[in-house]
């Protein structure tokens, strides 16, 4: 069954998160996703708050930029969330925006190498292993979590380029794709992920694919969608986003699912006039139309 979510955009002030998370819970939405965009809101702190304010809602962070984080800290925070809120936290790590990484002096010469080392160490730590490694970027000396998760959680990664998509298949449990991904792009991503899985001999389990979908509804929806696509620099890419009523949005979701998505996360435009109403629209009108 397809999972449906909505993004709480970090351009909204943090104090609005509580009301929106509770709205999502009460409306029956399955997932609420957060971004750790520089230099707005912390992904882990926001996720912990949203999880504490709700009882059923799954909360995803897509994604945590690995250049900013020592992998031991990522593992400690992930383990804490998974123990406090079993089965409800979903964490993705990734390269981060390289310009932002440069601003804080954390830009890696080889982002793919860093991500691979981080993923390998993070997943081992969350499995409860004692890890010693001397990589190019990740160095651990007999590090083990004192409170590993009771059940080993999935670790997702964000990916766009072919090298990172193959790496996702090799070293992650799932992949997060941006709203700049077309239906054909989802098919291509799934193919590259599967190539990586085969190369790593990973034949068991299912690799979860999460796709953001820029969406607008209500008055001025088409204009807001166009402005959002242009703001993201994607105006030359056909077929991105959807504007319209629940039938139109659900049809766009189904197209992504048919292409290989397991979870579709509706991403409201930056100028969405009523984020809480958008959450209700997703849960009460779109969700019943998505298998």
mmCIF file of C-alpha atoms in Angstrom:
data_model
loop_
_atom_site.group_PDB
_atom_site.id
_atom_site.type_symbol
_atom_site.label_atom_id
_atom_site.label_comp_id
_atom_site.label_asym_id
_atom_site.label_seq_id
_atom_site.Cartn_x
_atom_site.Cartn_y
_atom_site.Cartn_z
ATOM 1 C CA UNK A 1 0.000 0.000 0.000
ATOM 2 C CA UNK A 2 1.266 3.452 -0.910
ATOM 3 C CA UNK A 3 2.172 5.784 1.949
ATOM 4 C CA UNK A 4 1.191 9.433 1.612
ATOM 5 C CA UNK A 5 2.861 12.304 3.403
ATOM 6 C CA UNK A 6 3.189 16.073 3.477
ATOM 7 C CA UNK A 7 6.259 18.278 3.949
ATOM 8 C CA UNK A 8 6.460 20.819 6.735
ATOM 9 C CA UNK A 9 8.622 23.309 4.872
ATOM 10 C CA UNK A 10 11.326 24.840 7.093
ATOM 11 C CA UNK A 11 10.522 28.268 5.708
ATOM 12 C CA UNK A 12 7.646 28.134 8.185
ATOM 13 C CA UNK A 13 8.627 29.211 11.704
ATOM 14 C CA UNK A 14 9.311 26.300 14.075
ATOM 15 C CA UNK A 15 6.491 27.336 16.393
ATOM 16 C CA UNK A 16 3.977 26.359 13.705
ATOM 17 C CA UNK A 17 5.109 22.731 13.705
ATOM 18 C CA UNK A 18 3.018 21.674 16.701
ATOM 19 C CA UNK A 19 -0.295 22.707 15.183
ATOM 20 C CA UNK A 20 0.525 21.198 11.815
ATOM 21 C CA UNK A 21 1.727 17.897 13.301
ATOM 22 C CA UNK A 22 -1.426 17.591 15.367
ATOM 23 C CA UNK A 23 -3.535 18.451 12.333
ATOM 24 C CA UNK A 24 -1.808 15.688 10.387
ATOM 25 C CA UNK A 25 -2.419 13.205 13.208
ATOM 26 C CA UNK A 26 -6.086 14.100 13.615
ATOM 27 C CA UNK A 27 -6.723 14.055 9.862
ATOM 28 C CA UNK A 28 -5.264 10.554 9.574
ATOM 29 C CA UNK A 29 -2.231 11.423 7.474
ATOM 30 C CA UNK A 30 0.428 8.704 7.554
ATOM 31 C CA UNK A 31 3.664 10.682 7.354
ATOM 32 C CA UNK A 32 4.965 14.193 8.005
ATOM 33 C CA UNK A 33 8.364 15.027 6.538
ATOM 34 C CA UNK A 34 10.861 17.659 7.672
ATOM 35 C CA UNK A 35 13.933 19.150 6.004
ATOM 36 C CA UNK A 36 17.195 20.145 7.639
ATOM 37 C CA UNK A 37 17.817 23.019 5.243
ATOM 38 C CA UNK A 38 20.625 25.375 6.176
ATOM 39 C CA UNK A 39 20.198 27.563 8.100
ATOM 40 C CA UNK A 40 16.623 27.122 9.163
ATOM 41 C CA UNK A 41 15.536 24.326 11.528
ATOM 42 C CA UNK A 42 17.322 21.332 13.047
ATOM 43 C CA UNK A 43 15.987 18.069 11.668
ATOM 44 C CA UNK A 44 16.432 15.916 14.769
ATOM 45 C CA UNK A 45 15.108 18.473 17.241
ATOM 46 C CA UNK A 46 12.070 19.189 15.074
ATOM 47 C CA UNK A 47 11.404 15.484 14.541
ATOM 48 C CA UNK A 48 11.620 14.764 18.273
ATOM 49 C CA UNK A 49 9.100 17.495 18.997
ATOM 50 C CA UNK A 50 6.674 16.365 16.288
ATOM 51 C CA UNK A 51 6.881 12.763 17.474
ATOM 52 C CA UNK A 52 6.287 13.784 21.085
ATOM 53 C CA UNK A 53 3.234 15.852 20.137
ATOM 54 C CA UNK A 54 1.629 12.908 18.309
ATOM 55 C CA UNK A 55 0.982 9.231 18.942
ATOM 56 C CA UNK A 56 0.605 7.558 15.547
ATOM 57 C CA UNK A 57 2.119 9.852 12.926
ATOM 58 C CA UNK A 58 5.370 8.763 11.282
ATOM 59 C CA UNK A 59 7.875 11.600 11.024
ATOM 60 C CA UNK A 60 10.598 11.620 8.406
ATOM 61 C CA UNK A 61 13.681 13.797 8.107
ATOM 62 C CA UNK A 62 14.813 14.044 4.544
ATOM 63 C CA UNK A 63 17.592 14.684 4.878
ATOM 64 C CA UNK A 64 20.441 15.131 7.375
ATOM 65 C CA UNK A 65 23.577 16.459 5.575
ATOM 66 C CA UNK A 66 26.457 14.139 6.451
ATOM 67 C CA UNK A 67 29.223 16.758 6.107
ATOM 68 C CA UNK A 68 27.715 18.541 9.118
ATOM 69 C CA UNK A 69 27.553 15.449 11.345
ATOM 70 C CA UNK A 70 29.956 13.056 12.973
ATOM 71 C CA UNK A 71 28.463 9.639 12.281
ATOM 72 C CA UNK A 72 28.544 8.702 15.969
ATOM 73 C CA UNK A 73 26.325 11.693 16.757
ATOM 74 C CA UNK A 74 23.956 10.761 13.923
ATOM 75 C CA UNK A 75 23.749 7.227 15.300
ATOM 76 C CA UNK A 76 23.170 8.389 18.895
ATOM 77 C CA UNK A 77 20.355 10.717 17.880
ATOM 78 C CA UNK A 78 18.793 8.177 15.527
ATOM 79 C CA UNK A 79 18.907 5.461 18.174
ATOM 80 C CA UNK A 80 17.301 7.745 20.745
ATOM 81 C CA UNK A 81 14.408 8.587 18.412
ATOM 82 C CA UNK A 82 13.869 4.950 17.496
ATOM 83 C CA UNK A 83 13.817 3.853 21.138
ATOM 84 C CA UNK A 84 11.524 6.680 22.261
ATOM 85 C CA UNK A 85 9.149 6.360 19.296
ATOM 86 C CA UNK A 86 9.447 2.803 17.913
ATOM 87 C CA UNK A 87 8.471 2.462 14.278
ATOM 88 C CA UNK A 88 7.612 6.133 13.831
ATOM 89 C CA UNK A 89 10.879 7.880 12.918
ATOM 90 C CA UNK A 90 12.279 7.743 9.377
ATOM 91 C CA UNK A 91 15.727 9.244 8.841
ATOM 92 C CA UNK A 92 17.548 9.948 5.600
ATOM 93 C CA UNK A 93 21.109 11.196 5.209
ATOM 94 C CA UNK A 94 22.713 12.744 2.165
ATOM 95 C CA UNK A 95 25.300 15.014 0.608
ATOM 96 C CA UNK A 96 23.581 18.249 1.544
ATOM 97 C CA UNK A 97 23.669 21.329 -0.696
ATOM 98 C CA UNK A 98 27.318 21.816 -1.517
ATOM 99 C CA UNK A 99 27.193 25.625 -1.433
ATOM 100 C CA UNK A 100 25.798 25.459 2.100
ATOM 101 C CA UNK A 101 28.432 22.939 3.110
ATOM 102 C CA UNK A 102 31.044 25.347 1.810
ATOM 103 C CA UNK A 103 29.584 28.176 3.882
ATOM 104 C CA UNK A 104 30.243 26.255 7.095
ATOM 105 C CA UNK A 105 33.635 24.880 6.070
ATOM 106 C CA UNK A 106 32.348 21.308 5.757
ATOM 107 C CA UNK A 107 32.425 20.721 2.014
ATOM 108 C CA UNK A 108 33.935 17.326 1.194
ATOM 109 C CA UNK A 109 36.289 16.830 -1.730
ATOM 110 C CA UNK A 110 34.526 13.519 -2.480
ATOM 111 C CA UNK A 111 30.882 13.661 -1.343
ATOM 112 C CA UNK A 112 30.192 10.131 -2.606
ATOM 113 C CA UNK A 113 33.062 8.673 -0.570
ATOM 114 C CA UNK A 114 31.890 10.519 2.541
ATOM 115 C CA UNK A 115 28.303 9.331 2.078
ATOM 116 C CA UNK A 116 29.357 5.711 1.565
ATOM 117 C CA UNK A 117 31.544 5.736 4.685
ATOM 118 C CA UNK A 118 28.802 7.430 6.722
ATOM 119 C CA UNK A 119 26.130 4.979 5.580
ATOM 120 C CA UNK A 120 28.274 1.924 6.271
ATOM 121 C CA UNK A 121 29.206 3.099 9.763
ATOM 122 C CA UNK A 122 25.736 4.391 10.640
ATOM 123 C CA UNK A 123 23.953 1.188 9.685
ATOM 124 C CA UNK A 124 26.526 -0.908 11.569
ATOM 125 C CA UNK A 125 26.155 1.211 14.712
ATOM 126 C CA UNK A 126 22.366 0.995 14.549
ATOM 127 C CA UNK A 127 22.677 -2.792 14.267
ATOM 128 C CA UNK A 128 24.408 -2.678 17.653
ATOM 129 C CA UNK A 129 27.884 -3.457 16.328
ATOM 130 C CA UNK A 130 31.153 -2.154 17.743
ATOM 131 C CA UNK A 131 32.744 -0.279 14.865
ATOM 132 C CA UNK A 132 36.387 0.446 14.133
ATOM 133 C CA UNK A 133 37.116 2.063 10.806
ATOM 134 C CA UNK A 134 39.792 4.317 9.344
ATOM 135 C CA UNK A 135 38.230 5.836 6.246
ATOM 136 C CA UNK A 136 39.003 8.949 4.316
ATOM 137 C CA UNK A 137 36.376 10.869 6.284
ATOM 138 C CA UNK A 138 34.863 8.522 8.881
ATOM 139 C CA UNK A 139 37.179 7.337 11.644
ATOM 140 C CA UNK A 140 35.905 5.342 14.613
ATOM 141 C CA UNK A 141 37.831 3.449 17.252
ATOM 142 C CA UNK A 142 35.777 0.687 18.912
ATOM 143 C CA UNK A 143 32.591 2.783 18.979
ATOM 144 C CA UNK A 144 29.338 1.094 20.009
ATOM 145 C CA UNK A 145 25.995 2.535 21.054
ATOM 146 C CA UNK A 146 25.007 2.061 24.661
ATOM 147 C CA UNK A 147 21.324 2.101 23.691
ATOM 148 C CA UNK A 148 20.965 0.755 20.157
ATOM 149 C CA UNK A 149 17.422 0.514 18.789
ATOM 150 C CA UNK A 150 15.443 -2.519 19.929
ATOM 151 C CA UNK A 151 14.775 -3.290 16.250
ATOM 152 C CA UNK A 152 17.219 -2.368 13.509
ATOM 153 C CA UNK A 153 15.753 0.656 11.685
ATOM 154 C CA UNK A 154 15.971 1.468 8.012
ATOM 155 C CA UNK A 155 18.422 4.166 6.928
ATOM 156 C CA UNK A 156 17.517 6.111 3.809
ATOM 157 C CA UNK A 157 19.672 8.363 1.676
ATOM 158 C CA UNK A 158 18.888 11.241 -0.643
ATOM 159 C CA UNK A 159 20.119 10.792 -4.200
ATOM 160 C CA UNK A 160 19.884 12.421 -7.617
ATOM 161 C CA UNK A 161 22.917 11.524 -9.746
ATOM 162 C CA UNK A 162 23.619 8.032 -11.085
ATOM 163 C CA UNK A 163 26.621 7.366 -8.814
ATOM 164 C CA UNK A 164 24.667 8.230 -5.693
ATOM 165 C CA UNK A 165 21.607 6.292 -6.825
ATOM 166 C CA UNK A 166 23.731 3.178 -7.311
ATOM 167 C CA UNK A 167 25.336 3.826 -3.937
ATOM 168 C CA UNK A 168 21.864 4.035 -2.401
ATOM 169 C CA UNK A 169 21.144 0.543 -3.665
ATOM 170 C CA UNK A 170 24.466 -0.747 -2.362
ATOM 171 C CA UNK A 171 24.538 0.855 1.072
ATOM 172 C CA UNK A 172 21.114 2.221 2.116
ATOM 173 C CA UNK A 173 17.707 0.759 2.910
ATOM 174 C CA UNK A 174 15.773 3.351 0.939
ATOM 175 C CA UNK A 175 16.116 6.447 -1.226
ATOM 176 C CA UNK A 176 14.573 9.913 -1.110
ATOM 177 C CA UNK A 177 14.042 11.659 -4.462
ATOM 178 C CA UNK A 178 13.444 15.396 -4.771
ATOM 179 C CA UNK A 179 10.423 17.110 -6.295
ATOM 180 C CA UNK A 180 12.588 17.715 -9.374
ATOM 181 C CA UNK A 181 12.146 14.028 -10.254
ATOM 182 C CA UNK A 182 9.805 13.248 -13.137
ATOM 183 C CA UNK A 183 7.883 10.005 -13.572
ATOM 184 C CA UNK A 184 10.579 8.804 -15.986
ATOM 185 C CA UNK A 185 13.154 9.942 -13.437
ATOM 186 C CA UNK A 186 11.598 7.650 -10.821
ATOM 187 C CA UNK A 187 11.839 4.710 -13.235
ATOM 188 C CA UNK A 188 15.484 5.564 -13.949
ATOM 189 C CA UNK A 189 16.236 5.918 -10.240
ATOM 190 C CA UNK A 190 14.668 2.558 -9.444
ATOM 191 C CA UNK A 191 16.732 0.944 -12.215
ATOM 192 C CA UNK A 192 20.005 2.441 -10.939
ATOM 193 C CA UNK A 193 19.159 1.538 -7.333
ATOM 194 C CA UNK A 194 18.504 -2.045 -8.399
ATOM 195 C CA UNK A 195 21.851 -2.098 -10.216
ATOM 196 C CA UNK A 196 23.537 -1.078 -6.982
ATOM 197 C CA UNK A 197 21.681 -3.714 -5.002
ATOM 198 C CA UNK A 198 22.715 -6.442 -7.417
ATOM 199 C CA UNK A 199 26.331 -5.264 -7.386
ATOM 200 C CA UNK A 200 26.346 -5.499 -3.587
ATOM 201 C CA UNK A 201 24.629 -8.900 -3.585
ATOM 202 C CA UNK A 202 21.596 -7.512 -1.777
ATOM 203 C CA UNK A 203 18.816 -9.844 -2.841
ATOM 204 C CA UNK A 204 16.606 -9.768 0.262
ATOM 205 C CA UNK A 205 14.193 -7.143 1.486
ATOM 206 C CA UNK A 206 12.634 -4.198 -0.283
ATOM 207 C CA UNK A 207 14.341 -0.883 -1.004
ATOM 208 C CA UNK A 208 11.884 1.903 -0.200
ATOM 209 C CA UNK A 209 11.666 4.848 -2.611
ATOM 210 C CA UNK A 210 10.258 8.133 -1.304
ATOM 211 C CA UNK A 211 9.423 10.870 -3.822
ATOM 212 C CA UNK A 212 8.475 14.471 -3.143
ATOM 213 C CA UNK A 213 5.720 15.898 -5.350
ATOM 214 C CA UNK A 214 5.286 19.672 -5.591
ATOM 215 C CA UNK A 215 1.553 20.274 -5.346
ATOM 216 C CA UNK A 216 -0.874 23.177 -5.182
ATOM 217 C CA UNK A 217 -4.634 23.311 -4.786
ATOM 218 C CA UNK A 218 -7.280 25.953 -4.346
ATOM 219 C CA UNK A 219 -7.342 29.489 -5.693
ATOM 220 C CA UNK A 220 -4.367 30.381 -7.865
ATOM 221 C CA UNK A 221 -2.979 26.845 -7.706
ATOM 222 C CA UNK A 222 -1.604 26.774 -11.243
ATOM 223 C CA UNK A 223 0.169 30.118 -10.856
ATOM 224 C CA UNK A 224 1.660 29.114 -7.503
ATOM 225 C CA UNK A 225 2.873 25.820 -8.963
ATOM 226 C CA UNK A 226 4.564 27.592 -11.897
ATOM 227 C CA UNK A 227 6.233 30.033 -9.536
ATOM 228 C CA UNK A 228 7.428 27.190 -7.325
ATOM 229 C CA UNK A 229 8.917 25.280 -10.252
ATOM 230 C CA UNK A 230 10.661 28.419 -11.498
ATOM 231 C CA UNK A 231 12.009 29.190 -8.036
ATOM 232 C CA UNK A 232 13.595 25.745 -7.931
ATOM 233 C CA UNK A 233 15.181 26.310 -11.337
ATOM 234 C CA UNK A 234 13.190 23.478 -12.917
ATOM 235 C CA UNK A 235 11.157 25.415 -15.481
ATOM 236 C CA UNK A 236 12.870 23.577 -18.348
ATOM 237 C CA UNK A 237 11.830 20.167 -16.997
ATOM 238 C CA UNK A 238 8.410 19.074 -18.307
ATOM 239 C CA UNK A 239 5.936 17.170 -16.200
ATOM 240 C CA UNK A 240 6.925 18.389 -12.753
ATOM 241 C CA UNK A 241 4.386 19.032 -10.017
ATOM 242 C CA UNK A 242 0.616 19.093 -10.041
ATOM 243 C CA UNK A 243 -2.020 21.763 -9.552
ATOM 244 C CA UNK A 244 -5.713 21.120 -9.118
ATOM 245 C CA UNK A 245 -8.267 19.250 -7.090
ATOM 246 C CA UNK A 246 -7.934 15.928 -5.267
ATOM 247 C CA UNK A 247 -8.535 13.907 -8.443
ATOM 248 C CA UNK A 248 -5.659 15.660 -10.222
ATOM 249 C CA UNK A 249 -3.255 15.320 -7.294
ATOM 250 C CA UNK A 250 -4.158 11.666 -6.713
ATOM 251 C CA UNK A 251 -3.609 10.899 -10.409
ATOM 252 C CA UNK A 252 -0.121 12.437 -10.188
ATOM 253 C CA UNK A 253 0.597 10.366 -7.092
ATOM 254 C CA UNK A 254 -0.530 7.181 -8.829
ATOM 255 C CA UNK A 255 1.768 7.900 -11.787
ATOM 256 C CA UNK A 256 4.761 8.103 -9.439
ATOM 257 C CA UNK A 257 3.690 4.900 -7.699
ATOM 258 C CA UNK A 258 3.354 3.099 -11.012
ATOM 259 C CA UNK A 259 6.904 4.240 -11.836
ATOM 260 C CA UNK A 260 8.319 2.711 -8.640
ATOM 261 C CA UNK A 261 7.607 5.011 -5.699
ATOM 262 C CA UNK A 262 6.540 3.474 -2.390
ATOM 263 C CA UNK A 263 5.866 6.759 -0.597
ATOM 264 C CA UNK A 264 4.798 10.065 -2.150
ATOM 265 C CA UNK A 265 5.224 13.185 -0.044
ATOM 266 C CA UNK A 266 3.210 16.190 -1.156
ATOM 267 C CA UNK A 267 5.355 19.310 -1.056
ATOM 268 C CA UNK A 268 3.286 22.495 -0.786
ATOM 269 C CA UNK A 269 4.536 25.581 -2.549
ATOM 270 C CA UNK A 270 6.538 28.045 -0.493
ATOM 271 C CA UNK A 271 3.625 30.488 -0.656
ATOM 272 C CA UNK A 272 0.944 27.950 0.361
ATOM 273 C CA UNK A 273 -1.596 30.198 2.127
ATOM 274 C CA UNK A 274 -2.902 27.606 4.598
ATOM 275 C CA UNK A 275 -0.510 24.713 5.395
ATOM 276 C CA UNK A 276 -2.947 23.121 7.863
ATOM 277 C CA UNK A 277 -5.699 23.085 5.235
ATOM 278 C CA UNK A 278 -3.219 21.543 2.792
ATOM 279 C CA UNK A 279 -2.606 18.720 5.284
ATOM 280 C CA UNK A 280 -6.352 18.115 5.614
ATOM 281 C CA UNK A 281 -6.717 18.164 1.833
ATOM 282 C CA UNK A 282 -4.011 15.506 1.516
ATOM 283 C CA UNK A 283 -5.406 13.262 4.241
ATOM 284 C CA UNK A 284 -9.134 13.603 3.673
ATOM 285 C CA UNK A 285 -9.427 14.117 -0.093
ATOM 286 C CA UNK A 286 -6.306 12.736 -1.782
ATOM 287 C CA UNK A 287 -5.573 9.734 0.449
ATOM 288 C CA UNK A 288 -8.889 7.907 -0.297
ATOM 289 C CA UNK A 289 -8.053 8.083 -4.022
ATOM 290 C CA UNK A 290 -4.628 6.472 -3.677
ATOM 291 C CA UNK A 291 -4.406 2.672 -3.369
#
